[in-house]
Amino acid sequence: MPVKKFDVVVVGTGAGGGTAMKMLCEAGLRVCAINSGPRLEPAKDYRLHRQVYDLKYRGFGDPLRLQDKAHQEPYSVEESEYSEGHDLFEHDVAYSNAPGTDWYWKRCKATGGKANFWGRSSARFGDIDFKAADLDGFGENWPVDYAEIAPWFSKAERYMGVASTVQNRPSNPDGDYLPPIPWRCIDYMIQKGAEKIGVPYLPDRCAQLTVAHNGHPACHYCGNCSRGCDVGAFFSPTWFTIPDAEATKNLTLLTNALVRCVLVDENGLAKGVAYTDRATQREVEIYAEVVVLAASCVETAHIMLNSKSRHWPSGIANSSGQLGRNLCDHLYGGPGFGHLPQLLGQPATPDNIADSTVAWMPRWQNLRNPREEKFIRGYSVYVGGGCGEFPGYYNQIEGFGSEYKSNIRRYYPTPVGALIQAPSLPSPTNFVDTDPVKKDIFGIPQLRFHFQWGENELLMWEHSKLMMIDLFKAMGGEMWGADSEPNRPGTSLHETGVCRFGANPKTSVTNKWAQTHDVPNLYICDASIFPSPTDKTTTMPIVAFAMRTCDHMLGNFGKGVHRRA
Ligand SMILES: Cc1cc2nc3c(=O)[nH]c(=O)nc-3n(C[C@H](O)[C@H](O)[C@H](O)COP(=O)(O)OP(=O)(O)OC[C@H]3O[C@@H](n4cnc5c(N)ncnc54)[C@H](O)[C@@H]3O)c2cc1C
Ligand code: SF4
């Protein structure tokens, strides 16, 4: 049954959707935001500043909590007993993997989405990324260049608050930064070793507030970030965009509402969405002049693939056949771990500050010549160490009983580990579609993943393992080992593609403003429009591109291309 007509309906309230609803509400439009899960309330949902032994299940959560769920696989760090308040993570809606695919799809269904728990690494993309196809001849360029998007990167950074330094590196354009997060002794030791092997080790760009910013408090370095911040000292929709949108009184926020499809009128244009109310299991329709999808990359494609009509028999806005295609991800894995014996005997101080990506090794390969290495493009590495609350290296040393425990204590200040972030290349065999047979508990066809790592990213993986051997030697460290294989696809949560943008309607789903070529009142505000990943993370660019898309849409409202409801 129709409820009400809005100017815009926004699906998803995460980094992308939250930004869209803030921008549109502040411009005076009446917006209905629809979110698949409950409203996240930090005061009720987070149990921070406690030791694991203070929690009933020692931080792991009730082992029976997923017993009757359709998708029983637990998610990593973010889904723990520290954030077990409401039902924040998606386990009711199952997905499927094609034979040979092992995609790990972690979903936060609460308002604000995954950026309630994200790592906050927030570097700008550059022309080395946007024009990569021109440089190395592979794939498609992005339909924008750096000069065009830079003002929106600045706008996003100034709003979010990103801490870093100016570094003048070709693959990492500098931005508008808060003071960097202070380094620890171990960072200087890693940097010295890295310098010897010609690899940069620099402050990361981190969306964490080193000083009070835009009414948000400075970080107090409690180190709970991946379990959510209870004071809003890093960018998250819960503390930033959602309250901003609500302050305008132009927002209607619907929760526990799982959008199934985009509805179309007699001309095939978007006229609203249909969602399942999780509480009543009823299907409800909401109407609007413009629809924005921001359900997070693959789920946006899922909704579009499920939006079949006589106008759009293979999914809405899919005349190019590119919907669901070009699925990419960051290959993640540990290319090396070990310890610095020179730190043995030093006191164990809680210096794993803020659980954050304090420093990283930004891409250093293929900068002068795009084909210097055996692979094209390039990867970055996060190296970390210091004394975390929990000795994460426990499984890297052998032992049993009290000797094992005292070894863990002895090594506390010394371990160093790394994480590679290597972009996959678009491939015709990596895509999502809907499962022809399997449906979720609401009767919606399941999203199905088809994905394998390609040769290029696997060459980067091998390269990073050799670099770590050199680094440990250069640091005077002792390497204990490396992961035998990369993490499962999906682990990074930086998937891109599936609704790529481009100038040519025959080869892309949206135009350069993220407005679908076929359906001009349907826009996308998430990483599904990015044609290829980079060595950098996606969230700050999602916010920047969403801001740019909304500015373009508001221009269209001004010009009468879109009418107010
Ligand atoms: C532990 C962790 C570390 C991370 N580290 C980093 C990092 O360092 N840097 C970085 O850039 N990124 C990082 N990320 C990834 C980052 O969180 C995501 O890129 C970002 O949150 C994506 O935003 P989004 O709005 O596209 O999607 P989401 O955050 O997933 O939001 C999507 C929203 O849409 C809603 N939704 C989904 N489906 C439907 C539907 N059918 N109907 C209605 N609503 C729906 C969901 O409820 C959710 O609120 C990390 C993530 C995690 C969890
Ligand atoms: S370390 Fe800072 S940003 Fe992280 S949870 Fe604590 S106060 Fe929040």
XYZ file of C-alpha atoms and ligand atoms in Angstrom:
626
model
C 0.000 0.000 0.000
C 1.335 3.462 -0.794
C 2.231 5.451 2.305
C 3.370 8.882 1.196
C 5.338 10.439 -1.659
C 8.806 11.841 -0.944
C 11.198 13.924 -3.010
C 13.877 11.277 -2.649
C 14.045 7.809 -1.183
C 17.537 6.708 -0.085
C 18.167 2.990 0.426
C 20.857 2.425 3.078
C 22.167 4.730 5.783
C 25.876 3.802 5.684
C 28.811 5.893 4.505
C 27.178 6.461 1.100
C 23.473 6.615 2.002
C 24.085 8.630 5.172
C 26.008 11.217 3.163
C 23.244 11.382 0.543
C 20.466 11.878 3.076
C 22.439 14.571 4.930
C 23.145 16.507 1.715
C 19.607 16.211 0.377
C 17.844 16.992 3.669
C 20.086 19.999 4.235
C 19.132 21.246 0.776
C 15.482 21.194 1.863
C 14.282 18.019 0.120
C 11.921 15.653 1.915
C 13.809 12.404 2.175
C 12.780 8.923 3.228
C 15.791 6.790 4.222
C 15.199 3.064 4.415
C 17.471 0.819 6.427
C 17.442 -2.909 6.467
C 18.136 -3.378 10.184
C 17.542 -1.625 13.505
C 18.608 1.794 14.698
C 22.053 1.604 16.281
C 22.168 3.228 19.706
C 25.763 3.418 20.999
C 24.727 3.805 24.656
C 22.772 0.538 24.516
C 24.581 -1.426 21.830
C 28.233 -0.970 22.774
C 29.918 -2.475 25.840
C 33.230 -0.681 25.599
C 35.948 -0.041 28.162
C 35.661 -3.522 29.638
C 38.081 -6.394 29.748
C 37.056 -9.603 28.052
C 36.885 -11.324 31.437
C 34.160 -8.831 32.419
C 31.958 -10.194 29.639
C 29.849 -13.294 30.000
C 31.312 -15.080 26.973
C 34.819 -13.573 27.191
C 34.183 -11.308 24.221
C 33.140 -14.037 21.780
C 29.408 -13.643 22.357
C 26.725 -16.196 23.011
C 27.775 -19.322 21.057
C 24.122 -20.126 20.388
C 23.188 -16.696 19.051
C 23.267 -17.803 15.403
C 21.690 -21.188 16.015
C 18.442 -20.589 14.120
C 19.769 -18.075 11.619
C 19.770 -18.535 7.849
C 23.387 -17.334 7.585
C 25.280 -18.771 10.539
C 28.841 -17.727 9.810
C 30.041 -15.200 12.410
C 31.826 -12.060 11.240
C 35.245 -10.985 12.481
C 36.333 -8.311 14.931
C 33.362 -5.970 14.526
C 30.775 -8.565 15.498
C 31.708 -9.405 19.058
C 30.181 -9.399 22.493
C 31.168 -5.713 22.681
C 28.527 -4.840 20.085
C 25.893 -7.455 20.719
C 23.134 -5.092 21.862
C 20.471 -5.037 19.182
C 20.602 -7.475 16.313
C 23.184 -5.370 14.409
C 24.581 -7.841 11.863
C 22.849 -9.564 8.982
C 22.313 -13.263 9.570
C 18.692 -13.641 8.435
C 19.368 -13.097 4.748
C 21.499 -15.836 3.227
C 23.582 -15.528 0.045
C 25.152 -18.147 -2.165
C 28.539 -18.838 -3.715
C 28.933 -20.425 -7.160
C 31.037 -23.631 -7.206
C 34.694 -22.733 -6.620
C 33.864 -19.362 -5.017
C 34.386 -18.696 -1.320
C 33.195 -15.088 -0.894
C 32.867 -13.944 2.725
C 30.099 -11.311 2.798
C 30.016 -9.469 6.100
C 27.037 -7.209 6.546
C 26.100 -4.730 9.256
C 22.381 -4.142 8.900
C 22.109 -1.495 11.646
C 21.803 2.170 10.735
C 25.214 3.563 9.794
C 26.324 0.204 8.397
C 29.908 -0.990 8.450
C 31.393 2.459 9.062
C 30.314 2.084 12.699
C 33.239 -0.326 12.996
C 35.582 0.548 10.157
C 39.387 0.888 10.208
C 39.248 4.583 9.170
C 42.056 4.490 6.601
C 41.083 7.327 4.237
C 43.512 8.085 1.411
C 42.647 9.959 -1.783
C 42.684 8.241 -5.147
C 44.769 9.961 -7.858
C 45.141 10.087 -11.622
C 47.458 7.082 -11.383
C 44.247 5.237 -10.401
C 41.664 7.063 -12.533
C 43.773 6.875 -15.702
C 45.412 3.499 -15.017
C 44.065 2.045 -18.270
C 45.871 4.770 -20.232
C 49.081 3.968 -18.372
C 49.159 0.190 -18.613
C 46.589 -0.543 -21.295
C 44.353 -2.725 -19.130
C 40.615 -2.205 -18.560
C 38.731 1.081 -18.513
C 39.650 4.526 -17.201
C 37.379 6.155 -14.671
C 35.118 8.818 -16.202
C 36.594 11.518 -13.918
C 40.076 12.848 -13.340
C 41.725 14.052 -10.179
C 41.237 17.767 -10.843
C 37.491 17.161 -11.117
C 37.042 15.153 -7.913
C 39.653 16.880 -5.723
C 37.230 19.565 -4.379
C 34.882 16.796 -3.186
C 37.762 14.907 -1.566
C 38.494 18.139 0.345
C 34.830 18.547 1.249
C 34.658 14.938 2.497
C 37.910 15.195 4.454
C 36.912 18.473 6.088
C 33.584 16.998 7.124
C 34.914 13.629 8.314
C 38.133 14.858 9.924
C 41.127 12.966 8.540
C 44.459 12.929 10.385
C 47.665 12.717 8.343
C 50.633 14.651 6.935
C 51.553 16.111 3.547
C 53.742 13.513 1.806
C 54.104 14.501 -1.862
C 53.821 10.977 -3.221
C 52.723 10.327 -6.826
C 50.071 7.743 -6.000
C 48.789 9.494 -2.869
C 47.559 13.034 -3.457
C 47.695 15.051 -0.235
C 44.557 16.445 1.351
C 43.192 18.664 4.117
C 44.363 17.050 7.318
C 44.082 17.217 11.086
C 47.365 16.631 12.983
C 48.574 13.035 12.542
C 48.162 10.337 15.148
C 51.389 10.276 17.210
C 53.831 7.533 16.344
C 55.192 4.960 18.751
C 58.740 3.775 19.257
C 57.955 0.744 17.101
C 56.838 2.926 14.169
C 60.220 4.644 14.086
C 61.970 1.266 14.146
C 59.852 -0.041 11.267
C 60.391 3.192 9.341
C 64.167 2.905 9.700
C 64.106 -0.654 8.350
C 61.742 0.288 5.530
C 63.973 3.175 4.483
C 66.893 0.748 4.070
C 64.928 -1.326 1.546
C 63.477 1.690 -0.281
C 59.909 1.291 0.929
C 57.959 4.263 2.355
C 56.562 3.983 5.892
C 54.420 7.032 6.576
C 51.468 8.222 8.646
C 48.291 6.794 7.167
C 45.351 9.067 6.352
C 43.050 8.173 9.226
C 39.496 9.488 9.789
C 40.005 9.677 13.524
C 39.859 12.959 15.394
C 43.233 13.906 16.844
C 41.628 17.213 17.856
C 37.998 18.219 18.440
C 36.383 18.781 15.044
C 33.023 20.189 13.865
C 31.433 19.632 17.286
C 32.829 16.109 17.693
C 35.261 15.370 20.545
C 38.906 14.437 20.113
C 39.817 10.770 20.427
C 40.821 9.654 23.931
C 42.771 6.666 22.569
C 40.867 3.952 24.384
C 41.512 1.567 21.477
C 37.943 0.320 21.088
C 37.337 1.629 17.550
C 36.584 -1.645 15.782
C 33.895 -2.272 18.379
C 32.353 1.148 17.710
C 33.146 4.498 19.320
C 30.882 5.595 22.176
C 31.775 9.299 21.868
C 31.890 9.737 18.100
C 35.594 10.546 17.818
C 35.885 8.956 14.391
C 33.685 9.444 11.354
C 30.619 7.231 11.357
C 27.117 7.896 10.037
C 25.750 7.240 13.538
C 27.603 10.247 14.951
C 27.858 12.439 11.844
C 25.482 12.203 8.881
C 22.379 10.702 10.531
C 22.115 13.364 13.295
C 22.858 16.079 10.702
C 20.044 14.835 8.466
C 17.648 14.494 11.396
C 18.398 18.029 12.582
C 16.793 19.361 9.390
C 13.428 17.720 10.230
C 13.247 16.714 6.567
C 14.111 13.077 7.213
C 11.815 10.098 7.645
C 13.934 7.129 8.711
C 12.443 3.649 8.354
C 14.267 0.798 10.074
C 14.001 -2.995 9.854
C 12.883 -2.489 6.265
C 14.594 -4.716 3.695
C 14.288 -3.252 0.206
C 13.585 -5.861 -2.440
C 13.322 -3.845 -5.635
C 12.969 -0.475 -7.317
C 9.443 0.145 -8.591
C 8.930 1.634 -12.040
C 6.174 3.639 -13.697
C 4.617 3.055 -17.107
C 7.688 4.620 -18.769
C 10.196 2.460 -16.933
C 11.322 5.336 -14.680
C 11.852 4.790 -10.959
C 8.787 5.622 -8.875
C 9.828 4.248 -5.484
C 10.854 1.017 -3.803
C 9.205 -2.046 -2.324
C 10.470 -3.336 1.009
C 9.687 -6.102 3.458
C 8.865 -4.898 6.957
C 10.864 -7.386 9.034
C 8.496 -7.129 11.995
C 5.288 -7.921 10.101
C 6.807 -9.650 7.036
C 4.479 -7.442 4.984
C 5.605 -5.891 1.712
C 5.272 -2.091 1.662
C 5.701 0.390 -1.195
C 7.209 3.876 -0.821
C 7.003 6.426 -3.616
C 9.450 9.199 -4.525
C 10.506 11.388 -7.443
C 14.091 10.129 -7.230
C 15.567 6.895 -5.881
C 19.107 6.643 -4.492
C 20.573 3.183 -3.930
C 23.348 2.990 -1.328
C 22.905 -0.483 0.092
C 26.668 -1.167 -0.194
C 28.100 -2.228 -3.528
C 26.925 -5.797 -4.141
C 23.590 -5.326 -2.353
C 22.828 -2.364 -4.608
C 23.362 -4.641 -7.614
C 21.232 -7.300 -5.884
C 18.301 -4.877 -5.548
C 18.699 -3.784 -9.175
C 18.922 -7.357 -10.472
C 15.741 -8.133 -8.538
C 14.019 -5.064 -10.077
C 12.702 -6.871 -13.143
C 9.789 -5.513 -15.153
C 8.639 -5.541 -18.747
C 10.849 -2.462 -19.262
C 13.855 -4.044 -17.565
C 13.699 -7.814 -18.057
C 17.274 -8.406 -16.812
C 17.182 -5.883 -13.966
C 16.618 -2.143 -13.839
C 18.968 0.090 -15.864
C 20.760 -2.929 -17.302
C 20.599 -2.255 -21.039
C 24.425 -2.485 -21.068
C 24.385 -5.972 -19.525
C 27.067 -4.685 -17.127
C 24.927 -4.869 -13.972
C 26.630 -7.260 -11.541
C 29.805 -7.408 -13.668
C 33.374 -6.297 -12.864
C 33.282 -7.387 -9.226
C 36.625 -6.518 -7.658
C 38.092 -6.704 -4.176
C 41.245 -6.071 -2.206
C 43.311 -9.186 -1.715
C 44.113 -9.226 2.010
C 46.542 -11.477 3.846
C 49.520 -11.500 6.179
C 52.695 -11.464 4.047
C 54.944 -11.592 7.099
C 54.976 -11.602 10.882
C 57.652 -11.897 13.495
C 59.245 -9.864 16.251
C 61.946 -7.342 17.090
C 64.256 -9.045 19.617
C 65.785 -5.683 20.536
C 62.482 -4.882 22.305
C 62.553 -7.989 24.530
C 62.596 -6.984 28.159
C 60.997 -3.595 27.464
C 57.908 -2.857 29.561
C 54.564 -3.743 27.966
C 52.684 -0.468 27.726
C 49.253 -0.197 26.069
C 50.620 1.578 23.017
C 48.567 0.008 20.248
C 46.972 3.399 20.049
C 43.415 3.566 19.004
C 43.530 0.214 17.295
C 44.075 2.195 14.133
C 46.072 2.258 10.961
C 48.543 4.739 12.419
C 51.025 4.203 9.609
C 51.208 2.358 6.320
C 53.387 1.624 3.335
C 51.637 3.445 0.497
C 52.125 2.016 -2.985
C 55.742 2.183 -4.096
C 55.653 -0.148 -7.108
C 55.257 0.793 -10.783
C 55.358 4.514 -10.038
C 57.948 5.611 -12.612
C 57.034 2.995 -15.187
C 53.655 1.223 -15.125
C 55.283 -2.080 -16.104
C 58.391 -2.049 -13.925
C 57.202 -5.088 -11.964
C 55.820 -8.440 -13.130
C 52.368 -7.121 -12.204
C 50.565 -3.935 -13.224
C 49.176 -1.284 -10.804
C 50.337 -1.616 -7.207
C 49.543 -2.497 -3.621
C 50.001 -0.999 -0.158
C 50.804 -2.623 3.173
C 49.716 -1.859 6.726
C 52.406 -2.858 9.194
C 51.504 -2.922 12.846
C 52.831 -3.840 16.207
C 52.872 -2.640 19.759
C 50.960 -3.877 22.758
C 47.333 -4.448 21.908
C 44.833 -5.258 24.609
C 44.856 -8.853 23.370
C 48.094 -10.591 22.281
C 47.017 -11.239 18.708
C 50.299 -13.054 18.005
C 49.360 -15.920 20.367
C 48.961 -18.337 17.470
C 52.301 -17.377 15.932
C 54.352 -18.936 18.714
C 54.265 -22.538 19.802
C 53.862 -23.880 23.282
C 51.573 -25.176 25.975
C 50.617 -24.377 29.570
C 52.517 -21.983 31.806
C 55.633 -21.884 29.608
C 53.428 -20.818 26.668
C 51.792 -18.108 28.769
C 55.083 -16.714 29.990
C 56.374 -16.689 26.402
C 53.343 -14.690 25.323
C 54.091 -12.214 28.126
C 57.814 -12.113 27.260
C 57.113 -11.248 23.624
C 54.413 -8.674 24.372
C 56.196 -5.497 23.240
C 58.024 -7.099 20.316
C 55.684 -8.558 17.617
C 55.309 -6.927 14.208
C 52.806 -8.047 11.567
C 51.658 -6.873 8.156
C 48.546 -6.810 6.018
C 48.702 -6.466 2.236
C 46.042 -4.481 0.375
C 46.259 -5.512 -3.273
C 43.584 -4.505 -5.801
C 42.168 -7.220 -8.031
C 41.677 -6.455 -11.710
C 38.230 -6.588 -13.316
C 37.656 -9.978 -14.917
C 34.728 -11.343 -16.959
C 34.579 -14.324 -14.598
C 34.173 -12.222 -11.439
C 30.592 -11.034 -11.011
C 27.376 -11.335 -9.016
C 23.984 -12.535 -10.203
C 20.861 -13.851 -8.523
C 20.638 -17.515 -7.679
C 18.063 -19.133 -10.008
C 16.874 -21.474 -7.257
C 17.730 -20.256 -3.758
C 15.574 -17.647 -2.022
C 16.040 -15.978 1.353
C 13.570 -16.239 4.208
C 11.563 -13.346 2.736
C 11.267 -15.088 -0.624
C 13.811 -12.819 -2.340
C 16.212 -14.519 -4.812
C 19.619 -14.766 -3.148
C 22.670 -12.895 -4.367
C 25.246 -15.273 -5.819
C 29.002 -14.577 -6.005
C 31.381 -15.757 -8.722
C 34.946 -14.788 -7.841
C 38.541 -16.034 -8.004
C 41.775 -14.161 -7.336
C 43.585 -13.352 -10.585
C 47.225 -13.749 -11.525
C 48.033 -10.035 -11.127
C 46.986 -9.774 -7.478
C 48.611 -13.132 -6.676
C 51.901 -11.797 -8.090
C 51.539 -8.794 -5.744
C 50.966 -11.226 -2.862
C 54.232 -13.066 -3.645
C 56.055 -9.749 -4.050
C 54.868 -8.548 -0.625
C 56.103 -11.734 1.067
C 59.617 -11.174 -0.324
C 59.478 -7.532 0.769
C 58.636 -8.623 4.330
C 61.666 -10.955 4.428
C 63.842 -7.985 3.439
C 62.102 -5.727 5.946
C 62.653 -8.067 8.883
C 66.350 -8.320 7.964
C 66.619 -4.543 7.652
C 64.893 -3.983 11.015
C 67.125 -6.494 12.783
C 63.976 -8.528 13.405
C 63.225 -12.223 13.353
C 60.528 -13.387 10.956
C 58.262 -16.102 12.282
C 56.329 -16.726 9.084
C 53.663 -15.561 6.650
C 50.132 -16.648 5.860
C 50.185 -19.656 3.556
C 47.464 -18.120 1.399
C 45.536 -14.865 1.114
C 42.348 -14.272 3.116
C 39.041 -15.268 1.594
C 37.661 -12.863 -1.023
C 35.308 -10.376 0.643
C 37.374 -10.135 3.827
C 38.605 -6.611 3.114
C 35.065 -5.192 2.766
C 36.363 -2.984 -0.038
C 34.500 -4.606 -2.916
C 33.950 -2.417 -5.978
C 32.365 -2.648 -9.406
C 29.028 -4.303 -10.290
C 27.365 -0.985 -11.374
C 30.378 0.750 -12.885
C 30.203 4.325 -14.075
C 31.433 5.510 -17.458
C 30.737 7.755 -20.400
C 29.476 4.983 -22.687
C 25.960 3.646 -21.922
C 26.865 0.446 -23.777
C 29.682 -0.436 -21.373
C 28.623 1.137 -18.078
C 25.583 1.243 -15.802
C 25.717 4.911 -14.729
C 27.092 8.131 -16.132
C 29.928 9.979 -14.433
C 27.472 11.482 -11.925
C 26.377 7.997 -10.778
C 22.986 8.548 -12.421
C 21.940 5.417 -14.296
C 22.124 5.869 -18.076
C 18.773 4.174 -18.614
C 16.755 5.579 -15.698
C 17.690 9.215 -15.080
C 15.899 9.422 -11.712
C 17.866 6.466 -10.279
C 21.235 7.291 -8.665
C 23.855 5.209 -6.859
C 25.928 6.320 -3.860
C 28.321 3.508 -3.017
C 31.442 1.735 -4.300
C 29.500 -0.260 -6.888
C 30.152 2.574 -9.361
C 33.963 2.338 -9.009
C 35.186 0.497 -12.129
C 38.336 -0.832 -10.442
C 39.883 -0.744 -6.997
C 43.169 0.978 -6.139
C 45.787 0.352 -3.466
C 43.700 2.669 -1.230
C 40.526 1.990 0.769
C 37.094 3.012 -0.476
C 35.074 4.805 2.212
C 36.312 8.415 2.028
C 35.956 8.242 -1.795
C 32.420 6.811 -1.335
C 31.586 9.885 0.771
C 33.250 12.270 -1.715
C 31.551 10.766 -4.788
C 28.190 10.678 -2.943
C 28.559 14.397 -2.189
C 29.324 15.085 -5.851
C 26.383 12.958 -7.022
C 24.025 14.804 -4.674
C 25.292 18.201 -5.829
C 24.553 17.107 -9.396
C 21.100 15.805 -8.424
C 20.290 19.036 -6.577
C 21.279 20.908 -9.742
C 18.807 18.705 -11.618
C 16.061 19.541 -9.099
C 16.948 23.228 -9.591
C 16.736 22.907 -13.396
C 13.432 21.046 -13.261
C 14.896 17.764 -14.538
C 13.493 16.273 -11.336
C 10.314 17.683 -9.794
C 9.580 18.026 -6.079
C 6.932 15.593 -4.840
C 36.313 -3.879 10.567
C 36.214 -3.014 9.332
C 37.325 -2.292 8.914
C 37.234 -1.456 7.797
N 38.287 -0.650 7.489
C 38.175 0.289 6.527
C 39.185 1.271 6.328
O 40.182 1.330 7.040
N 39.007 2.173 5.334
C 37.922 2.150 4.526
O 37.831 2.984 3.632
N 36.946 1.239 4.692
C 37.042 0.310 5.681
N 36.023 -0.590 5.896
C 34.929 -0.664 4.919
C 33.890 0.402 5.153
O 33.257 0.189 6.362
C 32.921 0.374 3.972
O 33.620 0.742 2.803
C 31.789 1.376 4.102
O 31.202 1.297 5.354
C 30.786 1.108 2.997
O 29.722 2.003 3.136
P 28.361 1.754 2.387
O 27.451 2.864 2.772
O 28.616 1.533 0.951
O 27.843 0.346 2.938
P 27.394 -0.129 4.385
O 28.224 0.499 5.423
O 27.352 -1.616 4.352
O 25.927 0.439 4.524
C 24.880 -0.092 3.779
C 23.587 0.209 4.493
O 22.541 -0.229 3.665
C 21.606 -0.969 4.408
N 21.043 -1.978 3.515
C 21.705 -3.004 2.922
N 20.850 -3.715 2.167
C 19.649 -3.127 2.278
C 18.377 -3.412 1.737
N 18.170 -4.427 0.884
N 17.329 -2.621 2.111
C 17.512 -1.585 2.950
N 18.707 -1.268 3.475
C 19.760 -2.025 3.135
C 22.371 -1.577 5.563
O 21.526 -1.763 6.648
C 23.436 -0.517 5.828
O 23.010 0.399 6.770
C 36.052 -1.420 7.024
C 34.939 -2.149 7.446
C 35.003 -2.925 8.598
C 33.765 -3.635 9.072
S 40.280 5.194 20.359
Fe 39.315 7.169 19.975
S 38.082 6.894 18.110
Fe 38.623 4.842 18.897
S 36.884 4.240 20.190
Fe 38.382 5.235 21.572
S 37.792 7.423 21.576
Fe 36.731 6.466 19.850
